[in-house]
DNA sequence: CATGAATGAGGCTTCATTCAT
DNA sequence: TATGAATGAAGCCTCATTCAT
């Protein structure tokens, strides 16, 4: 299960039925993802993105007001897509402990497997508050669920969400780096659960249990 | 105790007795800190830094080979200075739990109190591996101490160090943001200790106990 | 027949039928020629060239990777154009003595008559080995022809080619200087022939004979 | 007899008896020679020259008004020194043919043997009219002598001097390049003599005869 | 005389953005 | 819609020269 599952045109593929304009826009988003992943948000230039998308330089501004707008759109598109996939996969998990564990592992899995997403996400995370907010929404609900279920022993507030959420991003970063292997997700999940007050034994058990068919699921 | 304690020329102040060149260099470091804090590492331009330092553009290159060299020097200078101060303050703490707690709180305290240091550190953290490494060294020793003392129940490896370390940076970030108030340090420390396996009650007690005279120490 | 036959846009003129981009590129080449002629290769700055071409600074890099690339392109364009014209004019000259004489005279004539070419060539000659090589190819063939015809009494090698070739450049230089008048070509040709072993009387006769209609040829 | 006879401080050595100022000046000239030889006239920067001379940057302007002044002084110093040595060596040669041959061979020999002189001379030759003039003076006298002796069959004028003189420089250039070996001097001399009207057989004999003790003379 | 820090103009290059086609 | 040439501000860096010590 390597990192190099080739998979281009993630967003463009979904717009075959839409107008030409929407398709161009999607192609730009895909290209931007690739370039962001390669070079980072600031280092990516509009011309490189359009070159990657096989378009003329000026076409960019028909679809986006700004480089900044593109950045946002790309990040949120990725986040939304990941969220959608995860919602699907997690729809019938009730236990907050399992949800947090599965969510973290699954997220890291998806992001690192999907070409360009992992890096793009890492690169954008600390720069785009919108991204952190968006991701935080999901996490927060599970944390609150855990408190309600009496399994997390720590009050949920923005700060907690940021801290627990950042652990996911840091683990993803290590994964992309090569600093950490495929076990990064489990390790991160275990740490989160310990932090949240789950018994260490249980945390380890849940975080390292096989992910089930979900893994091979909607990876595209 | 707000964030706006005016305090310019942190490094320049220490070089009054040195040659003119060293003083100019220090002025550049201070100016860079200010600009990094305002705009981030990449967005800071040499001309803006020299303008901030009231120098001619070319003077910069008398003191640094490169913008990259400056970046490194600034980050490591700050890190070294913080490390020095913290070493002093922590010299006689033996208990690993206390060390981790005190270290985290004190670090956030110092960095957020010193004009520009907090932001500069946050901005540099994810961009400069050297910085993460350097900070990690210190943390790792305390984690290993905790394992040796039998108070931390999780094996120490690079990944753990990165994760626990990142919590400090994330908390500092929230502090600088205004997302978190002065209690950020205690909150972060408490979470770290929980993650490491310290009993939640103990973690809370240690993380929130008064910091002692250290706080009023060398904050400037 | 002075040196100041106004004649701008030598390359641009030939591209009226091509795309806008090619025309801009040609304008840059013409401008570069002018600036090279005025200031020399190294002293010419991109901004001065674009100013001469009435373009924005950045436009330059749409057409050339580099100042170096431009330099080469300009030198080789000129050389190629001169070579083309000379090939045309010399196609039906068989006698090596006449070829060398005519080539030298014609070259100096063309280069000194065409606005900027003379100086640009002189300025580039010692700096661009590619230019010396290219010019050397042509000369060498005529030298070898002369040996084959039994009229040149000196073995042809790289060194000889460089020496004989440099005489052309030196004469052109003197012509541009104003040190030498329009007779520079004949004088240079005569010296070359003497050097090559042609009888002095014959050398003088050939080198000074009227150039025929060629002179009034494609000087534009 | 390689090109790498180490020989630093050519001018500085002669000023031991002079004031400190004169010695510094001479050190700068030597340093400039080295840098010119390494990088060319325009590429040499004042700071590199002073660094080579182990002096402070500003000291330069105590000794020279300008970078341009230095350039001139360096070139003329070298020329004067070479001329002095050659005058010595040629004092008792009467025959113009021998003088031209010996002069050319000896000049190339000295310049290519003396560390830095060869390159510096080549690099300066086309840029400094003063240098060409100076060298031309000497050559002209021998050419006129040859005409007077009835051995050169071509009228002496500025143009001839430039052409014959340039052959020396071109040969030196090829020598420095590595394009030509130690025989460059003889080859060049032979060509000059042929050009001047000397019988090819005689030209060859004279140009290739052993140089005599002169060679081992003042080469350092 | 000498030092070496400082200056600031100017060179090369990139890039977000506009605009005529 | 799309193109791609053009723009010009801005970034990094070098270097001849000046000046306080």
Short mmCIF file of N, CA and C in Angstrom, two decimals, chain C residues 63-151:
data_model
loop_
_atom_site.label_atom_id
_atom_site.label_comp_id
_atom_site.label_asym_id
_atom_site.label_seq_id
_atom_site.Cartn_x
_atom_site.Cartn_y
_atom_site.Cartn_z
N UNK C 63 10.89 36.08 -24.03
CA UNK C 63 11.51 35.73 -25.30
C UNK C 63 12.88 35.09 -25.16
N UNK C 64 13.54 35.36 -24.04
CA UNK C 64 14.85 34.77 -23.83
C UNK C 64 14.95 34.32 -22.38
N UNK C 65 15.54 33.16 -22.24
CA UNK C 65 15.70 32.62 -20.89
C UNK C 65 16.56 33.53 -20.04
N UNK C 66 17.42 34.27 -20.69
CA UNK C 66 18.62 34.74 -20.04
C UNK C 66 19.25 35.88 -20.79
N UNK C 67 20.08 36.66 -20.14
CA UNK C 67 20.85 37.60 -20.93
C UNK C 67 21.83 36.82 -21.81
N UNK C 68 22.36 35.77 -21.25
CA UNK C 68 23.31 34.95 -22.02
C UNK C 68 22.70 34.38 -23.29
N UNK C 69 21.48 33.91 -23.16
CA UNK C 69 20.85 33.36 -24.35
C UNK C 69 20.71 34.43 -25.42
N UNK C 70 20.28 35.60 -25.00
CA UNK C 70 20.15 36.68 -25.98
C UNK C 70 21.49 36.94 -26.67
N UNK C 71 22.52 37.04 -25.87
CA UNK C 71 23.84 37.32 -26.43
C UNK C 71 24.17 36.35 -27.55
N UNK C 72 24.00 35.09 -27.22
CA UNK C 72 24.29 34.08 -28.22
C UNK C 72 23.41 34.22 -29.44
N UNK C 73 22.13 34.35 -29.19
CA UNK C 73 21.19 34.44 -30.31
C UNK C 73 21.54 35.62 -31.20
N UNK C 74 21.83 36.75 -30.59
CA UNK C 74 22.16 37.93 -31.38
C UNK C 74 23.39 37.67 -32.23
N UNK C 75 24.44 37.20 -31.57
CA UNK C 75 25.69 37.00 -32.31
C UNK C 75 25.49 36.00 -33.44
N UNK C 76 24.81 34.92 -33.14
CA UNK C 76 24.66 33.90 -34.16
C UNK C 76 23.69 34.34 -35.25
N UNK C 77 22.70 35.13 -34.88
CA UNK C 77 21.79 35.63 -35.92
C UNK C 77 22.56 36.49 -36.91
N UNK C 78 23.34 37.39 -36.37
CA UNK C 78 24.11 38.26 -37.25
C UNK C 78 25.05 37.43 -38.12
N UNK C 79 25.75 36.54 -37.44
CA UNK C 79 26.70 35.74 -38.20
C UNK C 79 25.98 34.94 -39.28
N UNK C 80 24.85 34.37 -38.94
CA UNK C 80 24.14 33.56 -39.92
C UNK C 80 23.67 34.41 -41.09
N UNK C 81 23.19 35.60 -40.76
CA UNK C 81 22.70 36.46 -41.82
C UNK C 81 23.84 36.89 -42.74
N UNK C 82 24.95 37.26 -42.14
CA UNK C 82 26.10 37.63 -42.96
C UNK C 82 26.54 36.44 -43.81
N UNK C 83 26.59 35.30 -43.17
CA UNK C 83 27.03 34.11 -43.91
C UNK C 83 26.10 33.86 -45.09
N UNK C 84 24.81 33.99 -44.86
CA UNK C 84 23.86 33.75 -45.93
C UNK C 84 24.13 34.68 -47.11
N UNK C 85 24.28 35.96 -46.78
CA UNK C 85 24.51 36.92 -47.85
C UNK C 85 25.81 36.64 -48.58
N UNK C 86 26.81 36.24 -47.81
CA UNK C 86 28.10 36.01 -48.47
C UNK C 86 28.08 34.74 -49.30
N UNK C 87 27.42 33.75 -48.77
CA UNK C 87 27.30 32.53 -49.57
C UNK C 87 26.67 32.85 -50.92
N UNK C 88 25.60 33.61 -50.89
CA UNK C 88 24.95 34.01 -52.13
C UNK C 88 25.95 34.66 -53.08
N UNK C 89 26.66 35.63 -52.51
CA UNK C 89 27.52 36.42 -53.37
C UNK C 89 28.72 35.63 -53.89
N UNK C 90 29.15 34.62 -53.11
CA UNK C 90 30.38 33.92 -53.47
C UNK C 90 30.14 32.57 -54.15
N UNK C 91 28.88 32.29 -54.41
CA UNK C 91 28.56 30.95 -54.90
C UNK C 91 29.37 30.56 -56.13
N UNK C 92 29.60 31.51 -57.03
CA UNK C 92 30.27 31.11 -58.27
C UNK C 92 31.72 31.59 -58.35
N UNK C 93 32.33 31.82 -57.22
CA UNK C 93 33.77 32.09 -57.24
C UNK C 93 34.49 30.79 -56.93
N UNK C 94 35.39 30.41 -57.79
CA UNK C 94 36.09 29.15 -57.58
C UNK C 94 37.49 29.34 -57.03
N UNK C 95 38.14 30.34 -57.53
CA UNK C 95 39.53 30.56 -57.17
C UNK C 95 39.66 30.92 -55.68
N UNK C 96 40.46 30.15 -54.97
CA UNK C 96 40.59 30.36 -53.52
C UNK C 96 41.11 31.74 -53.21
N UNK C 97 42.03 32.21 -54.01
CA UNK C 97 42.57 33.55 -53.78
C UNK C 97 41.46 34.58 -53.85
N UNK C 98 40.67 34.46 -54.86
CA UNK C 98 39.56 35.40 -55.00
C UNK C 98 38.56 35.23 -53.86
N UNK C 99 38.33 34.00 -53.49
CA UNK C 99 37.36 33.77 -52.41
C UNK C 99 37.81 34.42 -51.11
N UNK C 100 39.07 34.20 -50.77
CA UNK C 100 39.55 34.79 -49.51
C UNK C 100 39.48 36.31 -49.59
N UNK C 101 39.95 36.81 -50.71
CA UNK C 101 39.95 38.27 -50.86
C UNK C 101 38.54 38.83 -50.82
N UNK C 102 37.71 38.24 -51.65
CA UNK C 102 36.34 38.74 -51.73
C UNK C 102 35.63 38.58 -50.38
N UNK C 103 35.82 37.41 -49.75
CA UNK C 103 35.15 37.16 -48.47
C UNK C 103 35.53 38.20 -47.44
N UNK C 104 36.79 38.44 -47.30
CA UNK C 104 37.23 39.41 -46.31
C UNK C 104 36.68 40.80 -46.60
N UNK C 105 36.81 41.22 -47.84
CA UNK C 105 36.35 42.57 -48.19
C UNK C 105 34.85 42.69 -48.03
N UNK C 106 34.17 41.69 -48.50
CA UNK C 106 32.72 41.73 -48.45
C UNK C 106 32.24 41.71 -47.00
N UNK C 107 32.86 40.87 -46.22
CA UNK C 107 32.45 40.78 -44.82
C UNK C 107 32.60 42.13 -44.13
N UNK C 108 33.76 42.71 -44.29
CA UNK C 108 33.99 44.01 -43.65
C UNK C 108 33.02 45.04 -44.20
N UNK C 109 32.77 44.93 -45.47
CA UNK C 109 31.84 45.88 -46.08
C UNK C 109 30.44 45.75 -45.47
N UNK C 110 29.94 44.54 -45.48
CA UNK C 110 28.59 44.32 -44.94
C UNK C 110 28.51 44.74 -43.48
N UNK C 111 29.45 44.23 -42.71
CA UNK C 111 29.36 44.47 -41.27
C UNK C 111 29.47 45.94 -40.95
N UNK C 112 30.31 46.66 -41.68
CA UNK C 112 30.50 48.06 -41.31
C UNK C 112 29.39 48.94 -41.88
N UNK C 113 28.73 48.45 -42.86
CA UNK C 113 27.66 49.24 -43.46
C UNK C 113 26.37 49.09 -42.68
N UNK C 114 26.10 47.92 -42.22
CA UNK C 114 24.87 47.65 -41.49
C UNK C 114 24.96 48.27 -40.12
N UNK C 115 24.00 49.10 -39.83
CA UNK C 115 24.00 49.77 -38.54
C UNK C 115 24.19 48.77 -37.41
N UNK C 116 25.15 49.01 -36.61
CA UNK C 116 25.37 48.22 -35.37
C UNK C 116 26.08 46.89 -35.56
N UNK C 117 26.01 46.33 -36.75
CA UNK C 117 26.59 45.01 -36.88
C UNK C 117 28.08 45.02 -36.66
N UNK C 118 28.74 45.99 -37.19
CA UNK C 118 30.20 46.04 -37.09
C UNK C 118 30.65 46.03 -35.64
N UNK C 119 30.13 46.98 -34.89
CA UNK C 119 30.54 47.05 -33.51
C UNK C 119 30.13 45.82 -32.72
N UNK C 120 28.90 45.41 -32.95
CA UNK C 120 28.43 44.24 -32.20
C UNK C 120 29.34 43.04 -32.48
N UNK C 121 29.71 42.88 -33.73
CA UNK C 121 30.57 41.76 -34.08
C UNK C 121 31.93 41.87 -33.39
N UNK C 122 32.52 43.03 -33.51
CA UNK C 122 33.82 43.25 -32.85
C UNK C 122 33.74 42.95 -31.36
N UNK C 123 32.69 43.48 -30.75
CA UNK C 123 32.56 43.34 -29.30
C UNK C 123 32.36 41.90 -28.90
N UNK C 124 31.70 41.15 -29.79
CA UNK C 124 31.38 39.77 -29.42
C UNK C 124 32.51 38.80 -29.74
N UNK C 125 33.32 39.18 -30.70
CA UNK C 125 34.27 38.23 -31.28
C UNK C 125 35.17 37.55 -30.24
N UNK C 126 35.76 38.33 -29.36
CA UNK C 126 36.72 37.74 -28.43
C UNK C 126 36.06 37.12 -27.23
N UNK C 127 34.77 37.35 -27.12
CA UNK C 127 34.07 36.88 -25.93
C UNK C 127 33.30 35.59 -26.20
N UNK C 128 32.87 35.40 -27.43
CA UNK C 128 32.06 34.23 -27.76
C UNK C 128 32.81 33.25 -28.65
N UNK C 129 33.33 32.23 -28.07
CA UNK C 129 34.03 31.23 -28.87
C UNK C 129 33.14 30.70 -30.00
N UNK C 130 31.83 30.57 -29.69
CA UNK C 130 30.93 30.03 -30.71
C UNK C 130 31.02 30.86 -31.99
N UNK C 131 31.15 32.16 -31.81
CA UNK C 131 31.20 33.05 -32.96
C UNK C 131 32.48 32.82 -33.77
N UNK C 132 33.59 32.72 -33.05
CA UNK C 132 34.86 32.50 -33.75
C UNK C 132 34.83 31.16 -34.48
N UNK C 133 34.30 30.16 -33.79
CA UNK C 133 34.20 28.84 -34.43
C UNK C 133 33.39 28.95 -35.72
N UNK C 134 32.20 29.50 -35.59
CA UNK C 134 31.30 29.58 -36.74
C UNK C 134 31.98 30.26 -37.92
N UNK C 135 32.56 31.42 -37.65
CA UNK C 135 33.21 32.15 -38.73
C UNK C 135 34.38 31.32 -39.28
N UNK C 136 35.07 30.65 -38.36
CA UNK C 136 36.23 29.87 -38.77
C UNK C 136 35.88 28.77 -39.78
N UNK C 137 34.73 28.16 -39.61
CA UNK C 137 34.31 27.10 -40.53
C UNK C 137 34.44 27.55 -41.98
N UNK C 138 33.85 28.70 -42.22
CA UNK C 138 33.83 29.21 -43.59
C UNK C 138 35.23 29.46 -44.11
N UNK C 139 35.98 30.18 -43.29
CA UNK C 139 37.33 30.53 -43.71
C UNK C 139 38.14 29.27 -44.01
N UNK C 140 38.02 28.32 -43.09
CA UNK C 140 38.83 27.12 -43.22
C UNK C 140 38.63 26.45 -44.58
N UNK C 141 37.37 26.40 -44.99
CA UNK C 141 37.10 25.74 -46.28
C UNK C 141 37.85 26.42 -47.42
N UNK C 142 37.88 27.74 -47.38
CA UNK C 142 38.58 28.45 -48.45
C UNK C 142 40.09 28.27 -48.34
N UNK C 143 40.58 28.22 -47.13
CA UNK C 143 42.01 27.99 -46.98
C UNK C 143 42.39 26.62 -47.53
N UNK C 144 41.60 25.63 -47.19
CA UNK C 144 41.91 24.29 -47.68
C UNK C 144 41.79 24.24 -49.21
N UNK C 145 40.82 24.94 -49.71
CA UNK C 145 40.68 24.99 -51.16
C UNK C 145 41.95 25.58 -51.79
N UNK C 146 42.47 26.62 -51.15
CA UNK C 146 43.66 27.24 -51.68
C UNK C 146 44.86 26.30 -51.66
N UNK C 147 44.97 25.54 -50.60
CA UNK C 147 46.06 24.57 -50.54
C UNK C 147 45.88 23.54 -51.64
N UNK C 148 44.66 23.07 -51.80
CA UNK C 148 44.38 22.08 -52.83
C UNK C 148 44.68 22.64 -54.22
N UNK C 149 44.39 23.92 -54.39
CA UNK C 149 44.66 24.54 -55.68
C UNK C 149 46.14 24.89 -55.84
N UNK C 150 46.89 24.66 -54.80
CA UNK C 150 48.32 24.92 -54.86
C UNK C 150 48.70 26.39 -54.79
N UNK C 151 47.77 27.22 -54.33
CA UNK C 151 48.09 28.65 -54.30
C UNK C 151 48.45 29.15 -52.90
#
